[in-house]
Structures are given as structure tokens and as C-alpha cells.
Short mmCIF file of C-alpha atoms in Angstrom, two decimals:
data_model
loop_
_atom_site.label_atom_id
_atom_site.label_comp_id
_atom_site.label_asym_id
_atom_site.label_seq_id
_atom_site.Cartn_x
_atom_site.Cartn_y
_atom_site.Cartn_z
CA MET A 1 78.44 93.58 41.66
CA LYS A 2 80.49 90.86 43.22
CA VAL A 3 78.51 90.99 46.69
CA LYS A 4 75.34 90.56 44.66
CA GLU A 5 76.65 87.55 42.72
CA ILE A 6 77.54 86.00 45.96
CA ASN A 7 74.23 86.80 47.55
CA LYS A 8 72.44 85.16 44.50
CA THR A 9 74.17 82.09 44.89
CA LYS A 10 73.64 81.86 48.54
CA ASN A 11 69.88 82.52 48.13
CA GLN A 12 69.68 79.72 45.60
CA GLN A 13 71.48 77.57 47.94
CA SER A 14 69.07 78.41 50.79
CA GLY A 15 65.85 77.96 48.85
CA LEU A 16 65.35 81.93 48.98
CA ASP A 17 65.20 82.11 45.28
CA SER A 18 61.76 83.74 44.77
CA PRO A 19 61.04 86.30 42.17
CA VAL A 20 61.56 89.06 44.53
CA ASN A 21 63.72 87.99 47.42
CA CYS A 22 63.23 88.84 50.99
CA GLU A 23 64.11 92.34 51.65
CA ALA A 24 65.93 91.89 54.75
CA PRO A 25 67.32 88.43 54.58
CA ASN A 26 68.80 86.51 57.42
CA MET A 27 72.54 86.61 56.51
CA GLN A 28 73.69 84.20 59.25
CA GLN A 29 75.20 81.15 57.77
CA VAL A 30 74.97 79.07 60.94
CA PRO A 31 71.33 78.10 61.73
CA GLU A 32 69.93 79.10 65.21
CA THR A 33 68.40 77.02 67.65
CA PRO A 34 64.99 78.09 69.38
CA VAL A 35 67.03 78.93 72.43
CA GLN A 36 69.22 81.09 70.51
CA LEU A 37 66.10 82.97 68.92
CA LEU A 38 65.47 84.22 72.40
CA LYS A 39 67.81 87.29 72.04
CA TYR A 40 65.48 88.49 69.29
CA LEU A 41 62.76 88.20 71.69
CA ILE A 42 64.57 90.32 74.28
CA VAL A 43 65.44 92.94 71.71
CA GLY A 44 61.90 92.99 70.61
CA VAL A 45 60.60 93.35 74.12
CA LEU A 46 62.85 96.42 74.86
CA PHE A 47 61.93 97.96 71.42
CA GLY A 48 58.23 97.42 72.30
CA ILE A 49 58.74 99.11 75.72
CA VAL A 50 60.51 102.16 73.99
CA PHE A 51 57.45 102.34 71.44
CA VAL A 52 55.00 102.63 74.22
CA LYS A 53 56.90 104.86 76.58
CA ALA A 54 57.85 107.14 73.92
CA GLU A 55 54.14 107.13 72.85
CA ILE A 56 55.46 106.42 69.26
CA ILE A 57 52.45 104.09 68.98
CA SER A 58 49.98 106.84 69.51
CA TRP A 59 47.66 107.80 66.72
CA PHE A 60 48.08 111.42 67.88
CA ARG A 61 51.84 111.41 67.33
CA ILE A 62 51.41 110.45 63.73
CA GLN A 63 48.83 113.16 63.27
CA GLU A 64 51.06 115.88 64.93
CA MET A 65 53.89 114.54 62.50
CA PHE A 66 51.84 115.00 59.39
CA ARG A 67 50.47 118.21 60.47
CA LEU A 68 54.13 119.48 61.09
CA GLN A 69 52.78 120.65 64.66
CA SER A 70 55.35 118.68 66.75
CA PHE A 71 59.04 118.02 66.36
CA PHE A 72 58.81 115.06 68.58
CA MET A 73 58.45 112.19 65.74
CA TYR A 74 61.18 113.74 63.28
CA GLY A 75 63.39 113.93 66.38
CA VAL A 76 62.84 110.09 67.01
CA ILE A 77 63.22 109.18 63.44
CA GLY A 78 66.23 111.80 62.64
CA SER A 79 68.14 110.60 65.76
CA ALA A 80 67.58 106.79 65.05
CA ILE A 81 68.90 107.31 61.53
CA LEU A 82 72.06 109.21 62.97
CA VAL A 83 72.75 106.53 65.45
CA GLY A 84 72.22 103.96 62.71
CA ILE A 85 74.45 105.54 60.13
CA VAL A 86 77.26 106.00 62.80
CA SER A 87 77.00 102.31 63.82
CA ILE A 88 76.92 100.86 60.50
CA GLN A 89 79.96 103.00 59.52
CA LEU A 90 81.81 101.93 62.47
CA ILE A 91 80.92 98.13 61.92
CA LYS A 92 82.25 98.65 58.33
CA ARG A 93 85.34 100.88 58.98
CA PHE A 94 86.65 98.38 61.82
CA ASN A 95 85.39 95.27 60.08
CA ILE A 96 83.30 94.07 63.30
CA LYS A 97 82.22 90.66 63.18
CA SER A 98 78.87 89.24 64.52
CA MET A 99 78.77 87.25 67.70
CA ASP A 100 79.27 84.08 65.73
CA GLY A 101 82.42 85.63 64.08
CA GLU A 102 80.74 86.12 60.65
CA PRO A 103 81.54 89.23 58.70
CA ILE A 104 78.40 91.40 58.83
CA LYS A 105 76.41 91.64 55.57
CA ILE A 106 73.90 94.02 54.46
CA ALA A 107 71.86 93.62 51.34
CA ASP A 108 71.78 96.58 49.03
CA LYS A 109 68.33 97.97 48.25
CA GLU A 110 67.59 98.06 44.52
CA PHE A 111 65.46 100.83 43.15
CA ARG A 112 61.88 99.56 42.01
CA LYS A 113 58.66 101.57 41.21
CA GLY A 114 57.22 100.06 44.13
CA GLN A 115 59.19 102.37 46.20
CA VAL A 116 57.22 105.20 44.80
CA VAL A 117 53.78 103.69 44.51
CA GLY A 118 53.71 101.27 47.24
CA GLY A 119 55.60 103.95 49.49
CA PHE A 120 52.75 106.28 48.88
CA ILE A 121 49.98 103.80 49.37
CA PHE A 122 51.60 102.80 52.70
CA GLY A 123 51.89 106.49 53.62
CA LEU A 124 48.00 106.90 53.01
CA GLY A 125 47.52 103.80 55.47
CA TRP A 126 50.07 105.05 58.01
CA ALA A 127 48.29 108.52 58.51
CA LEU A 128 44.75 106.70 58.77
CA THR A 129 45.73 103.76 61.11
CA GLY A 130 48.43 105.73 63.06
CA ALA A 131 50.61 102.46 62.74
CA CYS A 132 53.47 101.23 60.84
CA PRO A 133 54.09 97.49 60.98
CA GLY A 134 56.17 97.67 64.17
CA PRO A 135 53.77 99.92 66.25
CA ILE A 136 50.94 97.82 65.33
CA PHE A 137 52.18 94.85 67.59
CA ALA A 138 52.77 97.45 70.43
CA GLN A 139 49.44 98.85 70.09
CA ILE A 140 47.78 95.51 70.49
CA GLY A 141 50.05 94.72 73.30
CA SER A 142 48.96 97.92 75.20
CA GLY A 143 45.35 96.78 75.13
CA PHE A 144 44.03 98.41 71.91
CA THR A 145 42.89 94.72 70.77
CA VAL A 146 40.84 96.05 67.90
CA VAL A 147 44.25 96.84 66.12
CA GLY A 148 44.22 93.09 65.67
CA VAL A 149 41.94 93.72 62.74
CA THR A 150 44.18 96.32 61.32
CA LEU A 151 46.99 93.58 61.61
CA LEU A 152 44.80 90.90 59.87
CA SER A 153 43.89 93.34 57.14
CA ALA A 154 47.69 94.23 56.76
CA ILE A 155 48.50 90.61 56.40
CA PHE A 156 45.74 90.29 53.86
CA GLY A 157 47.11 93.29 51.96
CA THR A 158 50.76 91.64 52.02
CA TRP A 159 49.10 88.39 50.63
CA VAL A 160 47.29 90.36 47.83
CA TYR A 161 50.24 92.05 46.88
CA GLY A 162 52.10 88.67 46.70
CA LYS A 163 49.27 87.18 44.52
CA PHE A 164 49.52 90.07 41.82
CA ALA A 165 53.24 91.14 42.26
CA HIS A 166 53.97 89.89 38.82
CA LYS A 167 51.40 92.08 37.25
CA LEU A 168 52.35 95.24 38.84
CA PRO A 169 54.95 97.70 37.37
CA ASN A 170 58.26 97.08 39.31
CA MET B 1 65.00 103.12 93.20
CA ASP B 2 61.57 104.76 93.47
CA GLN B 3 62.94 107.73 91.82
CA VAL B 4 63.97 105.72 88.86
CA ILE B 5 60.80 103.88 88.47
CA GLU B 6 59.09 107.35 88.52
CA TRP B 7 61.46 108.72 85.85
CA ILE B 8 60.82 105.49 83.63
CA ARG B 9 57.03 105.91 84.05
CA GLN B 10 57.22 109.58 82.56
CA PRO B 11 56.74 109.69 78.75
CA TRP B 12 60.45 109.33 77.28
CA PRO B 13 61.71 112.32 75.19
CA TRP B 14 62.57 111.82 71.70
CA TYR B 15 66.26 112.14 72.15
CA VAL B 16 65.95 109.05 74.34
CA ALA B 17 63.62 107.04 72.17
CA GLY B 18 65.30 107.82 68.76
CA PRO B 19 68.87 106.74 69.73
CA LEU B 20 67.61 103.41 71.38
CA ILE B 21 65.58 102.63 68.20
CA GLY B 22 68.71 103.50 66.23
CA LEU B 23 70.67 101.01 68.39
CA THR B 24 68.36 98.27 67.21
CA VAL B 25 70.28 98.33 63.85
CA PRO B 26 73.74 97.21 65.19
CA ALA B 27 72.10 95.16 67.97
CA LEU B 28 70.52 92.89 65.31
CA LEU B 29 73.76 92.90 63.00
CA LEU B 30 75.92 91.98 65.81
CA LEU B 31 73.64 89.34 67.54
CA GLY B 32 73.23 87.44 64.27
CA ASN B 33 73.77 89.28 60.97
CA LYS B 34 70.13 90.44 60.79
CA SER B 35 69.04 93.56 58.97
CA PHE B 36 66.54 95.40 60.87
CA GLY B 37 63.14 95.23 59.11
CA ILE B 38 59.49 94.65 60.65
CA SER B 39 57.09 94.42 57.61
CA SER B 40 58.79 91.40 56.34
CA SER B 41 57.17 89.69 59.26
CA LEU B 42 53.86 90.13 57.47
CA ARG B 43 55.22 88.32 54.50
CA HIS B 44 56.71 85.49 56.64
CA ILE B 45 53.10 85.05 58.19
CA CYS B 46 51.71 84.53 54.74
CA ALA B 47 54.35 82.34 53.74
CA ALA B 48 53.85 80.26 56.82
CA CYS B 49 50.10 80.26 56.75
CA MET B 50 48.76 80.48 53.23
CA PRO B 51 51.35 80.54 50.63
CA ALA B 52 48.70 79.07 48.12
CA LYS B 53 51.39 78.25 45.75
CA ILE B 54 52.18 82.02 45.06
CA PRO B 55 55.89 82.28 44.09
CA PHE B 56 56.13 85.38 46.15
CA PHE B 57 55.52 83.22 49.23
CA GLU B 58 57.49 80.07 48.37
CA TYR B 59 60.69 80.63 50.14
CA ASN B 60 62.26 79.25 53.37
CA TRP B 61 60.46 81.20 55.93
CA LYS B 62 61.57 79.23 58.66
CA LYS B 63 65.03 80.65 58.18
CA GLU B 64 63.51 84.10 58.73
CA MET B 65 61.86 82.92 62.21
CA TRP B 66 63.80 85.28 64.07
CA ASN B 67 61.83 88.05 62.56
CA LEU B 68 58.47 86.56 64.05
CA VAL B 69 60.28 86.08 67.26
CA PHE B 70 61.19 89.85 67.18
CA VAL B 71 57.62 91.14 66.31
CA PHE B 72 56.25 88.77 69.17
CA GLY B 73 58.70 90.47 71.41
CA ILE B 74 57.34 93.88 70.26
CA PHE B 75 53.88 92.78 71.31
CA LEU B 76 55.12 91.45 74.76
CA GLY B 77 56.98 94.70 75.30
CA GLY B 78 53.74 96.67 74.74
CA VAL B 79 51.96 94.40 77.35
CA LEU B 80 54.92 94.85 79.98
CA ALA B 81 55.08 98.61 79.30
CA THR B 82 51.39 99.10 79.78
CA LEU B 83 51.04 96.89 82.77
CA TRP B 84 53.93 97.98 84.77
CA LEU B 85 55.70 101.30 83.56
CA SER B 86 52.55 103.19 82.14
CA ASN B 87 52.17 106.88 82.69
CA PRO B 88 49.41 107.69 85.08
CA ASP B 89 48.73 111.02 83.28
CA SER B 90 47.01 111.59 80.07
CA ILE B 91 49.04 111.90 76.76
CA VAL B 92 49.99 115.49 75.83
CA VAL B 93 48.86 116.18 72.29
CA ALA B 94 49.95 119.47 70.91
CA GLU B 95 47.30 122.37 71.08
CA SER B 96 47.14 122.94 67.56
CA THR B 97 46.55 119.37 66.58
CA GLN B 98 43.78 119.01 69.18
CA GLU B 99 42.14 122.04 67.46
CA ASP B 100 42.52 120.42 64.00
CA LEU B 101 41.20 117.06 65.17
CA ARG B 102 38.27 118.73 67.10
CA VAL B 103 37.09 120.02 63.84
CA LEU B 104 36.98 116.52 62.50
CA GLY B 105 35.03 115.26 65.41
CA ILE B 106 37.69 113.93 67.66
CA THR B 107 37.53 115.38 71.06
CA ASP B 108 38.94 112.55 73.31
CA PHE B 109 42.69 113.10 73.94
CA SER B 110 43.11 111.11 76.98
CA LYS B 111 44.46 107.85 75.61
CA LEU B 112 47.01 106.86 73.12
CA MET B 113 44.44 106.27 70.58
CA PRO B 114 41.32 108.29 69.89
CA SER B 115 38.52 106.36 71.61
CA GLU B 116 36.02 107.67 69.00
CA LEU B 117 37.76 105.49 66.37
CA PHE B 118 39.50 102.76 68.01
CA HIS B 119 36.99 100.48 69.85
CA TRP B 120 35.35 97.10 68.96
CA GLY B 121 31.90 98.73 68.68
CA ASN B 122 33.15 100.38 65.54
CA LEU B 123 34.31 97.21 63.69
CA PHE B 124 31.23 96.74 61.35
CA THR B 125 30.66 100.35 60.86
CA LEU B 126 32.35 102.94 58.25
CA LYS B 127 34.72 103.76 60.81
CA GLY B 128 36.00 100.35 61.07
CA LEU B 129 35.90 99.96 57.49
CA PHE B 130 38.12 102.93 56.84
CA PHE B 131 40.51 102.91 60.02
CA PHE B 132 40.98 99.19 60.45
CA VAL B 133 40.27 97.33 57.25
CA ILE B 134 41.11 99.64 54.42
CA GLY B 135 43.81 101.40 56.50
CA GLY B 136 45.51 98.02 57.50
CA PHE B 137 45.15 96.76 53.99
CA MET B 138 47.08 99.97 52.59
CA VAL B 139 49.95 99.44 55.36
CA GLY B 140 50.31 95.80 54.33
CA PHE B 141 50.03 96.08 50.53
CA GLY B 142 52.05 99.38 50.43
CA THR B 143 54.94 98.23 52.50
CA ARG B 144 55.43 95.08 50.62
CA TYR B 145 54.98 96.87 47.22
CA ALA B 146 57.78 99.32 48.60
CA GLY B 147 59.86 96.48 49.81
CA GLY B 148 59.88 97.77 53.46
CA CYS B 149 58.43 100.04 55.96
CA THR B 150 59.65 102.82 58.45
CA SER B 151 62.11 100.36 59.86
CA GLY B 152 63.43 98.64 56.98
CA HIS B 153 63.80 101.61 54.58
CA ALA B 154 63.56 104.89 56.70
CA ILE B 155 65.93 103.56 59.55
CA MET B 156 67.87 100.61 58.20
CA GLY B 157 68.15 101.46 54.53
CA ILE B 158 68.86 105.32 55.05
CA SER B 159 71.44 104.34 57.79
CA ASN B 160 73.22 102.19 55.19
CA LEU B 161 73.20 105.11 52.72
CA GLN B 162 70.82 103.30 50.25
CA TRP B 163 69.29 106.09 48.02
CA PRO B 164 66.18 103.77 47.06
CA SER B 165 65.34 103.79 50.76
CA LEU B 166 65.39 107.72 50.89
CA VAL B 167 63.00 107.72 47.89
CA ALA B 168 60.65 105.22 49.71
CA THR B 169 60.71 107.34 52.75
CA ILE B 170 59.88 110.42 50.89
CA PHE B 171 56.87 108.70 49.42
CA PHE B 172 55.85 107.37 52.83
CA MET B 173 55.79 110.94 54.14
CA LEU B 174 53.96 112.24 50.92
CA GLY B 175 51.33 109.48 51.28
CA GLY B 176 50.83 110.59 55.04
CA PHE B 177 50.55 114.37 54.03
CA ALA B 178 47.89 113.61 51.33
CA MET B 179 45.84 111.31 53.83
CA THR B 180 46.05 113.90 56.60
CA HIS B 181 45.26 117.03 54.67
CA ILE B 182 43.23 115.93 51.72
CA PHE B 183 41.54 112.56 52.24
CA LEU B 184 41.04 112.51 56.20
CA PRO B 185 38.54 115.52 56.15
CA VAL B 186 36.52 113.84 53.29
CA ILE B 187 36.48 110.47 55.03
CA MET B 188 35.60 112.02 58.33
CA GLY B 189 32.68 113.82 56.48
CA TRP B 190 31.40 110.46 55.12
CA ILE B 191 31.58 108.47 58.32
CA GLY B 192 30.58 111.38 60.48
CA ILE B 193 31.27 111.36 64.42
#
């Protein structure tokens, strides 16, 4: 509760006080210069290479997963979560600070009906396009430029959600 | 050195790719207190390009610029991996999946995406309508309504032991199963390959 209150005040201060706050807010206090942002470019590039090299961006891998005909994607997501859990536990246990010496903060996820309804809708689209929002960018990069249309449509879908967010059960 | 390049060019197994993806979580936290999440980038693009006075898009998106830089990196990574590290052989798709998809009319298993569906010629056809336009819309609308996607909920959220993220992930999977086994055969019947 205390953390939530702190987050609330911080969001208000930083102008993040929209009806539904950013789900993965930037918790860093000190603003970053464009040059400092380059480190996220590098992480992104490495991430994109993994997506392509492990063929996670393939429509066929997603089909194998939803048909339970290959362990591959379950192995990828499962081992990623395992490494994530261990990493976050270590960060919390040893109070590891970020590079700028700030304590690491992770916002809690609050339960909303959207996780059920929206989650199901996303699942429908995931199986159709073979893309979650990450792989979409890597698919375009690997030369499937028509996926750019999928991306535009996904941006439009996000916009329509924002437009009608207050009318949807949440 | 040639051997290393040769090894990199092969498709990477899940036990290499999965942990590397998992490491993105601490990497972003340690580099700058950032929580891993990709679908937020779509929201920032809306907020930056067409906020239209909608409260949902009225926030300081510039503070979240790192997220846009990150997804641009994913795009660049896709370019680099395809130009210099690509596997000369065809993708290996499970036999049983190939059989199931042949029934639906998909017969080209040589590329990462089925060539029958993912090319520009399909843009103004029923195939394009379902696989690009409606599919993409559901990805964008659904992830935002759910408050995250595979990265923000399934990986970051569950890694932080958040039960709402587990619920979201279960419904991602249920949606995918429903599309694959119930709706896809119907859609493929309509659009006809």
C-alpha cells in the first residue's frame, strides 16, 4: 500500500496521472539523454537477433505451440520466466541498485477484467498473425514488410481501446 | 572463428533463446529501472502521433522514449540477423503441424512465414483483411485492454510473481487455442487458398 501511494504521488508529479497509468512505467528518477538511450537500442538489437535466430518470429512456431505439437515455444517462454524469477529474486534479496544507484522499483499489476477479455482477444490475434507486439518489429526487420500493415492495425487497435477505455468493463 | 559463425547461423535451441530473453528482465532493470514490456510502445506511438485529447493518451510519453528506442532496436536486430546471420536451410516445422496446415491449404514451409498468406499481393483480399488488418487490430486492442502482452505479463509479470499476469497469460493461451482450433478452419474456408 505504501509503495502504491508513493507511485501515485510520483506519477502525479511526472504528469503520468492518466485514468489508467502506463503499465510498465519508467521508474528512473533522473532523466536520460538521447545518448544514454542508446543502451536500450543495443538491448533491443540483441533481443531482435534472438527472436530471428530462434525462429520465434515464425508463424509456424506459434501454430506448433497452439497445436501442442512442439515443445519449443513452451521451452522458450518457460525458461525465460525461470531466469526472470531468479533475477528479480536476487535483485530484491540483495537490494541491488540500478546503474545510476537508484533502488529498483517494479510496479505491481492490479487485476482488471481486461486481463480476461482483452487477454482472450489478444490470443485470437496472436494465433492469426503469428505475432505478439515484440516479434512484429522483428518480422518487419527480417523482410516481411507486409507485417507493417499488421503493425499499423495494431496501433489503430490500441488507439480504439484508448478512445473507448472508459466505456469498457474494467 | 568460422566455426563460431557457423554455429550462430544454425537455428538457436530453446534453452539458449529462452534464458537470453529472460535476461532482458534484469538487464532493463539494472540499466535504468525499466520494466520489460513491449506493447506499451504501441500506446506511446498513439500518444505521440494522435492523442486526439483522449485521456488515455494524455501522459508524458517522452519519459517513456526508451521503450520506442528499444522496439526500434528489435526491428534493427531483425534486419541484422537476416542479413548476416541467417540460416541457409529452410525452417523445420513439426510434421504433424505441416499435416494439419496442409488441410487448411498452407503448403509452403520453406520460410519463417507462410508465403501463401504474408505477401503484399494479399493486402486488399480477404486474406489480408483477416491476417493483417483484423489480426493486427486484435493484437493492439487486446494487449492494451489486458494491460500488457507476452513480454509485460507472461515474462515480466509472472517473473515478479504477479497473479493478474498469470491470469492474463492463461487467457492469451485460451484465445490462441480457440483461434487455432475453432475459428481458423472456418476463416480458411471463407478465404479459400
